[in-house]
Tab-separated table of C-alpha atoms and ligand atoms in Angstrom:
chain	number	residue	atom	x	y	z
A	1	MET	CA	-12.745	-19.736	-19.708
A	2	THR	CA	-15.145	-18.688	-16.894
A	3	ILE	CA	-14.433	-15.724	-15.098
A	4	PHE	CA	-15.420	-15.092	-11.521
A	5	LYS	CA	-15.729	-12.084	-9.435
A	6	LYS	CA	-17.107	-13.636	-6.383
A	7	VAL	CA	-15.670	-15.893	-3.962
A	8	SER	CA	-18.909	-17.848	-3.572
A	9	ASP	CA	-19.543	-18.290	-7.030
A	10	LEU	CA	-15.833	-19.494	-7.413
A	11	GLN	CA	-15.959	-21.830	-4.628
A	12	LYS	CA	-19.278	-23.761	-5.773
A	13	PHE	CA	-17.679	-24.032	-9.315
A	14	ILE	CA	-14.312	-25.472	-7.773
A	15	THR	CA	-15.912	-27.660	-5.206
A	16	PHE	CA	-17.864	-29.324	-7.919
A	17	TYR	CA	-14.543	-30.001	-9.889
A	18	ALA	CA	-12.517	-30.870	-6.791
A	19	ASP	CA	-15.310	-33.306	-5.782
A	20	ASN	CA	-14.995	-35.104	-9.004
A	21	GLY	CA	-11.494	-35.715	-8.578
A	22	ARG	CA	-9.823	-33.203	-10.699
A	23	GLU	CA	-6.434	-31.547	-9.934
A	24	ILE	CA	-6.511	-28.031	-9.745
A	25	GLY	CA	-3.648	-25.973	-10.563
A	26	PHE	CA	-3.597	-22.152	-9.463
A	27	VAL	CA	-1.139	-19.271	-10.598
A	28	PRO	CA	-1.991	-16.259	-8.776
A	29	THR	CA	-1.101	-12.810	-10.462
A	30	MET	CA	-1.150	-9.284	-10.176
A	31	GLY	CA	-2.308	-9.077	-13.999
A	32	ALA	CA	-0.400	-7.178	-16.866
A	33	LEU	CA	0.486	-10.364	-17.949
A	34	HIS	CA	3.457	-11.735	-20.029
A	35	LYS	CA	5.001	-14.727	-21.398
A	36	GLY	CA	6.481	-15.280	-17.954
A	37	HIS	CA	3.074	-15.604	-16.478
A	38	ILE	CA	1.613	-17.786	-19.405
A	39	SER	CA	4.531	-20.177	-18.884
A	40	LEU	CA	3.221	-20.916	-15.371
A	41	ILE	CA	-0.404	-21.369	-16.779
A	42	GLU	CA	1.042	-23.795	-19.464
A	43	GLU	CA	3.001	-25.733	-16.671
A	44	SER	CA	-0.223	-26.081	-14.538
A	45	LYS	CA	-2.070	-27.237	-17.712
A	46	LYS	CA	0.168	-30.035	-18.082
A	47	ASN	CA	-0.140	-31.430	-14.965
A	48	ASN	CA	-3.535	-30.571	-13.859
A	49	ARG	CA	-7.010	-31.202	-15.087
A	50	LEU	CA	-8.398	-27.467	-14.245
A	51	THR	CA	-6.169	-24.703	-14.328
A	52	ALA	CA	-7.317	-21.217	-12.331
A	53	CYS	CA	-5.282	-17.642	-12.305
A	54	SER	CA	-5.975	-14.985	-10.165
A	55	ILE	CA	-5.593	-11.185	-11.107
A	56	PHE	CA	-5.607	-9.020	-8.040
A	57	VAL	CA	-3.489	-6.065	-7.683
A	58	ASN	CA	-2.968	-6.490	-3.799
A	59	PRO	CA	-3.203	-2.808	-2.162
A	60	VAL	CA	-1.394	-4.532	0.962
A	61	GLN	CA	1.893	-5.483	-0.334
A	62	PHE	CA	2.943	-2.241	-1.866
A	63	ASN	CA	5.199	-0.365	0.636
A	64	ASP	CA	5.356	2.413	-1.776
A	65	PRO	CA	1.722	3.943	-2.310
A	66	LYS	CA	3.039	5.411	-5.685
A	67	ASP	CA	4.270	2.110	-7.006
A	68	PHE	CA	0.746	0.596	-6.300
A	69	GLU	CA	-1.070	3.768	-8.158
A	70	LYS	CA	0.991	3.157	-11.049
A	71	TYR	CA	0.968	-0.606	-11.225
A	72	PRO	CA	0.173	-1.535	-15.062
A	73	VAL	CA	-3.620	-2.484	-15.667
A	74	THR	CA	-4.157	-4.354	-18.864
A	75	ILE	CA	-7.309	-6.399	-18.024
A	76	GLU	CA	-8.763	-6.820	-21.786
A	77	ASN	CA	-5.430	-8.041	-23.075
A	78	ASP	CA	-5.003	-10.410	-19.844
A	79	ILE	CA	-8.004	-12.254	-20.629
A	80	LEU	CA	-7.094	-12.590	-24.149
A	81	MET	CA	-3.731	-14.136	-23.245
A	82	LEU	CA	-5.238	-16.360	-20.764
A	83	GLU	CA	-7.900	-17.510	-23.298
A	84	LYS	CA	-5.307	-18.692	-25.569
A	85	ALA	CA	-3.337	-20.432	-23.132
A	86	GLY	CA	-6.393	-22.385	-22.396
A	87	CYS	CA	-6.815	-21.497	-18.452
A	88	ASP	CA	-10.097	-22.415	-17.413
A	89	ILE	CA	-11.005	-20.052	-14.582
A	90	LEU	CA	-10.092	-16.407	-13.891
A	91	PHE	CA	-10.696	-15.061	-10.629
A	92	LEU	CA	-11.175	-11.361	-10.836
A	93	PRO	CA	-11.960	-10.141	-7.227
A	94	SER	CA	-12.293	-7.009	-5.850
A	95	VAL	CA	-10.490	-5.446	-2.669
A	96	GLN	CA	-13.786	-5.845	-0.650
A	97	GLU	CA	-14.116	-9.422	-1.764
A	98	ILE	CA	-10.669	-10.110	-0.712
A	99	TYR	CA	-10.534	-8.214	2.504
A	100	PRO	CA	-14.197	-8.074	3.556
A	101	GLU	CA	-13.078	-6.837	7.046
A	102	GLY	CA	-10.823	-4.055	5.490
A	103	THR	CA	-7.379	-3.933	4.622
A	104	LYS	CA	-5.749	-3.051	7.942
A	105	GLN	CA	-3.271	-5.803	8.805
A	106	THR	CA	-3.925	-7.479	12.259
A	107	LYS	CA	-2.244	-11.123	11.812
A	108	LYS	CA	1.336	-11.192	11.872
A	109	TYR	CA	3.269	-14.108	9.839
A	110	ASP	CA	6.241	-15.271	11.704
A	111	LEU	CA	8.566	-15.297	8.497
A	112	GLY	CA	11.994	-15.066	10.817
A	113	TYR	CA	14.886	-14.524	9.102
A	114	LEU	CA	13.609	-14.451	5.783
A	115	GLU	CA	11.748	-10.983	6.536
A	116	THR	CA	15.115	-9.497	7.680
A	117	ILE	CA	16.905	-9.316	4.190
A	118	LEU	CA	16.616	-8.394	0.489
A	119	GLU	CA	13.226	-7.662	-0.419
A	120	GLY	CA	12.127	-8.117	3.302
A	121	LYS	CA	14.583	-5.443	4.199
A	122	PHE	CA	14.280	-2.958	1.632
A	123	ARG	CA	10.223	-3.161	1.033
A	124	PRO	CA	8.991	-3.398	5.135
A	125	GLY	CA	5.739	-4.834	5.477
A	126	HIS	CA	5.680	-6.299	1.783
A	127	PHE	CA	6.079	-10.000	2.480
A	128	GLN	CA	3.282	-9.821	5.496
A	129	GLY	CA	1.005	-8.555	2.624
A	130	VAL	CA	2.005	-11.028	-0.083
A	131	CYS	CA	1.215	-13.789	2.718
A	132	ARG	CA	-2.109	-12.414	4.051
A	133	VAL	CA	-3.332	-12.323	0.229
A	134	LEU	CA	-1.681	-15.698	-0.527
A	135	GLU	CA	-3.623	-17.401	2.535
A	136	ARG	CA	-6.639	-15.889	1.622
A	137	LEU	CA	-6.767	-17.078	-2.249
A	138	LEU	CA	-5.095	-20.444	-1.210
A	139	ASN	CA	-8.184	-20.893	1.076
A	140	ILE	CA	-10.471	-19.706	-1.419
A	141	VAL	CA	-9.268	-21.882	-4.393
A	142	LYS	CA	-7.694	-24.841	-2.281
A	143	PRO	CA	-5.536	-26.001	-5.116
A	144	HIS	CA	-3.588	-29.241	-5.111
A	145	ASN	CA	-0.764	-27.413	-7.211
A	146	LEU	CA	0.737	-24.038	-6.740
A	147	TYR	CA	2.742	-22.452	-9.461
A	148	LEU	CA	5.297	-19.619	-8.599
A	149	GLY	CA	7.932	-18.132	-10.802
A	150	ARG	CA	11.647	-18.127	-9.558
A	151	LYS	CA	12.027	-14.432	-10.736
A	152	ASP	CA	10.789	-13.679	-7.464
A	153	TYR	CA	13.067	-15.892	-5.427
A	154	GLN	CA	12.450	-14.645	-1.905
A	155	GLN	CA	8.926	-14.591	-2.628
A	156	CYS	CA	9.047	-18.426	-3.505
A	157	MET	CA	10.377	-19.296	-0.003
A	158	VAL	CA	7.959	-16.886	1.812
A	159	ILE	CA	5.095	-18.722	0.594
A	160	LYS	CA	6.583	-22.021	1.197
A	161	LYS	CA	7.247	-21.023	4.833
A	162	LEU	CA	3.548	-19.416	4.675
A	163	THR	CA	1.982	-22.873	3.589
A	164	GLU	CA	4.014	-24.583	6.234
A	165	LEU	CA	2.839	-21.883	9.165
A	166	THR	CA	-0.673	-22.564	8.213
A	167	GLY	CA	-0.554	-26.415	7.261
A	168	LEU	CA	-1.540	-25.828	3.809
A	169	ASP	CA	1.671	-27.532	2.750
A	170	LYS	CA	-0.352	-30.978	3.754
A	171	ILE	CA	-2.848	-30.035	0.749
A	172	ILE	CA	-0.782	-27.937	-1.920
A	173	ASN	CA	2.432	-28.522	-3.648
A	174	VAL	CA	4.442	-25.842	-4.564
A	175	GLN	CA	5.991	-25.801	-8.019
A	176	ILE	CA	8.482	-23.222	-8.912
A	177	CYS	CA	9.134	-22.346	-12.488
A	178	PRO	CA	12.069	-20.708	-14.336
A	179	THR	CA	12.288	-17.206	-15.072
A	180	LEU	CA	11.269	-16.281	-18.652
A	181	ARG	CA	13.409	-13.669	-20.421
A	182	GLU	CA	13.292	-11.306	-23.167
A	183	ASP	CA	15.772	-11.900	-26.050
A	184	ASP	CA	18.221	-9.749	-24.525
A	185	GLY	CA	18.202	-11.265	-20.998
A	186	LEU	CA	15.852	-9.014	-19.428
A	187	ALA	CA	13.608	-10.977	-16.977
A	188	MET	CA	9.873	-10.409	-18.164
A	189	SER	CA	8.261	-8.217	-15.455
A	190	SER	CA	4.865	-6.344	-15.678
A	191	ARG	CA	6.837	-3.391	-14.346
A	192	ASN	CA	8.919	-3.368	-17.609
A	193	MET	CA	6.191	-1.963	-19.602
A	194	ARG	CA	6.770	1.137	-17.398
A	195	LEU	CA	10.171	1.706	-18.570
A	196	THR	CA	10.916	4.510	-20.776
A	197	PRO	CA	12.261	3.562	-24.121
A	198	GLY	CA	15.597	4.811	-22.967
A	199	ASP	CA	15.555	2.762	-19.788
A	200	ARG	CA	14.369	-0.113	-21.647
A	201	THR	CA	17.337	-0.287	-23.748
A	202	LYS	CA	19.680	0.094	-20.357
A	203	ALA	CA	17.678	-2.664	-18.820
A	204	PRO	CA	19.079	-5.828	-19.754
A	205	ALA	CA	22.512	-4.936	-17.837
A	206	ILE	CA	20.934	-5.996	-14.876
A	207	TYR	CA	21.010	-9.828	-16.145
A	208	LYS	CA	24.675	-8.915	-17.508
A	209	VAL	CA	25.666	-7.919	-14.315
A	210	LEU	CA	24.237	-11.392	-12.811
A	211	GLN	CA	26.187	-13.336	-15.548
A	212	VAL	CA	29.420	-11.185	-14.559
A	213	ILE	CA	29.013	-12.550	-11.300
A	214	LYS	CA	28.770	-15.966	-12.260
A	215	GLU	CA	31.983	-15.609	-14.578
A	216	ASN	CA	34.135	-14.452	-11.737
A	217	ILE	CA	32.561	-15.888	-8.388
A	218	ASN	CA	35.418	-18.824	-8.682
A	219	THR	CA	38.261	-16.388	-8.784
A	220	MET	CA	37.353	-13.620	-6.797
A	221	ASN	CA	36.162	-12.991	-3.072
A	222	ILE	CA	32.597	-12.344	-2.604
A	223	GLU	CA	32.941	-8.717	-1.439
A	224	ALA	CA	34.855	-7.703	-4.459
A	225	VAL	CA	32.673	-9.405	-6.692
A	226	LYS	CA	29.392	-7.624	-4.914
A	227	ASP	CA	31.224	-4.346	-5.195
A	228	MET	CA	32.265	-4.733	-8.876
A	229	ALA	CA	28.756	-5.797	-9.616
A	230	LYS	CA	27.094	-2.604	-7.882
A	231	GLN	CA	29.775	-0.472	-9.673
A	232	LEU	CA	28.623	-2.005	-12.957
A	233	LEU	CA	25.125	-1.184	-12.052
A	234	SER	CA	25.601	2.449	-11.464
A	235	ASP	CA	27.881	2.773	-14.548
A	236	ASN	CA	24.931	1.335	-16.557
A	237	GLY	CA	22.259	4.183	-14.952
A	238	PHE	CA	21.159	2.136	-12.203
A	239	ARG	CA	20.576	3.048	-8.603
A	240	PRO	CA	21.113	-0.567	-6.907
A	241	ASP	CA	19.258	-1.533	-3.838
A	242	TYR	CA	21.260	-4.713	-3.009
A	243	VAL	CA	23.496	-7.036	-4.823
A	244	GLU	CA	23.777	-10.260	-2.359
A	245	ILE	CA	25.039	-13.898	-2.878
A	246	ALA	CA	23.032	-16.198	-0.772
A	247	ASP	CA	22.518	-19.966	0.061
A	248	ALA	CA	20.470	-21.214	-2.480
A	249	SER	CA	18.216	-23.338	-0.248
A	250	ASN	CA	17.502	-20.937	2.615
A	251	LEU	CA	18.935	-17.362	1.573
A	252	ARG	CA	21.437	-17.022	4.508
A	253	LEU	CA	24.016	-14.404	2.821
A	254	ILE	CA	27.471	-15.766	2.423
A	255	GLU	CA	30.903	-14.166	2.727
A	256	LYS	CA	32.755	-17.057	1.553
A	257	TRP	CA	32.289	-19.993	-0.600
A	258	ASP	CA	33.435	-23.443	-0.657
A	259	GLY	CA	32.720	-24.077	-4.475
A	260	LYS	CA	30.313	-26.607	-3.738
A	261	LYS	CA	27.213	-25.326	-2.169
A	262	GLU	CA	24.305	-24.367	-4.371
A	263	ILE	CA	24.436	-20.275	-4.214
A	264	VAL	CA	22.425	-17.487	-6.118
A	265	ALA	CA	23.139	-14.030	-6.821
A	266	LEU	CA	20.192	-11.573	-6.098
A	267	VAL	CA	19.937	-8.160	-7.339
A	268	ALA	CA	17.368	-5.234	-6.940
A	269	ALA	CA	18.178	-1.657	-8.702
A	270	PHE	CA	16.205	1.075	-9.602
A	271	LEU	CA	16.063	2.622	-13.148
A	272	ASN	CA	14.665	6.152	-12.379
A	273	ASP	CA	11.543	5.152	-10.489
A	274	ILE	CA	11.345	1.805	-11.631
A	275	ARG	CA	12.547	-0.904	-9.550
A	276	LEU	CA	13.611	-4.183	-11.022
A	277	ILE	CA	14.555	-7.477	-9.604
A	278	ASP	CA	16.435	-10.446	-10.728
A	279	ASN	CA	18.407	-13.533	-9.729
A	280	LEU	CA	20.945	-16.066	-11.200
A	281	ASP	CA	22.009	-19.441	-9.696
A	282	LEU	CA	25.922	-19.563	-9.717
A	283	ASN	CA	26.579	-23.098	-10.025
B	301	LIG	P1	3.300	-10.985	-10.502
B	301	LIG	O1	2.199	-10.897	-11.479
B	301	LIG	O2	4.324	-10.185	-10.583
B	301	LIG	O3	2.821	-10.870	-8.886
B	301	LIG	O4	3.504	-12.285	-10.529
B	301	LIG	C1	2.695	-13.570	-10.692
B	301	LIG	C2	3.528	-14.952	-10.445
B	301	LIG	O5	4.313	-15.020	-11.858
B	301	LIG	C3	4.729	-14.995	-9.743
B	301	LIG	O6	4.876	-16.193	-9.188
B	301	LIG	C4	5.948	-14.464	-10.363
B	301	LIG	O7	7.088	-15.038	-9.816
B	301	LIG	C5	5.821	-15.119	-11.661
B	301	LIG	N1	6.562	-14.431	-12.920
B	301	LIG	C6	6.789	-13.087	-12.901
B	301	LIG	N2	7.513	-12.876	-13.921
B	301	LIG	C7	8.062	-14.132	-14.159
B	301	LIG	C8	9.138	-14.525	-15.203
B	301	LIG	N3	9.786	-13.316	-15.967
B	301	LIG	N4	9.160	-15.754	-15.574
B	301	LIG	C9	8.383	-16.784	-15.064
B	301	LIG	N5	7.729	-16.399	-13.885
B	301	LIG	C10	7.442	-15.240	-13.699
């Protein structure tokens, strides 16, 4: 694996390979890698001649500065994991390299409805920061295939919309990969390593609650299911931000279900100061 810290060096390398007709797959991350990230690398390796991963803890997508300061950094272990997975390129830029003109946000991405709900509502500015870094990274790497995890369901939709807004959808295919879970059902996440041992034993309840929603969605009305889910989360020591049921294709929140439409349950909840998110398709 070759590690690049400078945009210009990475671009020279990539241009050479792209000119030689090699398909490039790209996995953007914020590091503190786990098997969920590696599953994206593996998917890229299956379908591309060259796989690039980036590790960049993007300061402009953190609406809570404490969350940014405490974001786990495990770079040596990340490099070992990527080497083992056969990743070809690691891009490890500095903030200056990504934002040479500073981090102050000037451009506004018109994400419309998508930014008014769920993570958009509870983390103001978050998706603007996500779009900003992704637009920059995609213009640097110019991949043929971009690999994203379904664990961040709304983020996948936002990034798809970004590619449409910027015309990048004409050159980049967005590939959405399944959520990898621990044996007890907890969705793998870099933030899990910050859970106290006590909270780690409580954390799988978030997935159990999603399963309870799935078991009851056919027989209970949606408001009652959501109330029950919030109560279950509170009983298990969580402070829920939201529990919502949405149309899987556009994330419109639904109050009634015809039993046919593809729908998804989405949850965000705190265990002490760690915020976890997860989702499950209900069909
Ligand atoms: P992050 O480092 O959290 O920004 O995540 C980088 C990419 O990995 C994003 O596309 C995430 O959706 C994806 N990802 C994170 N956790 C998982 C998981 N448990 N399973 C699959 N993909 C994941």
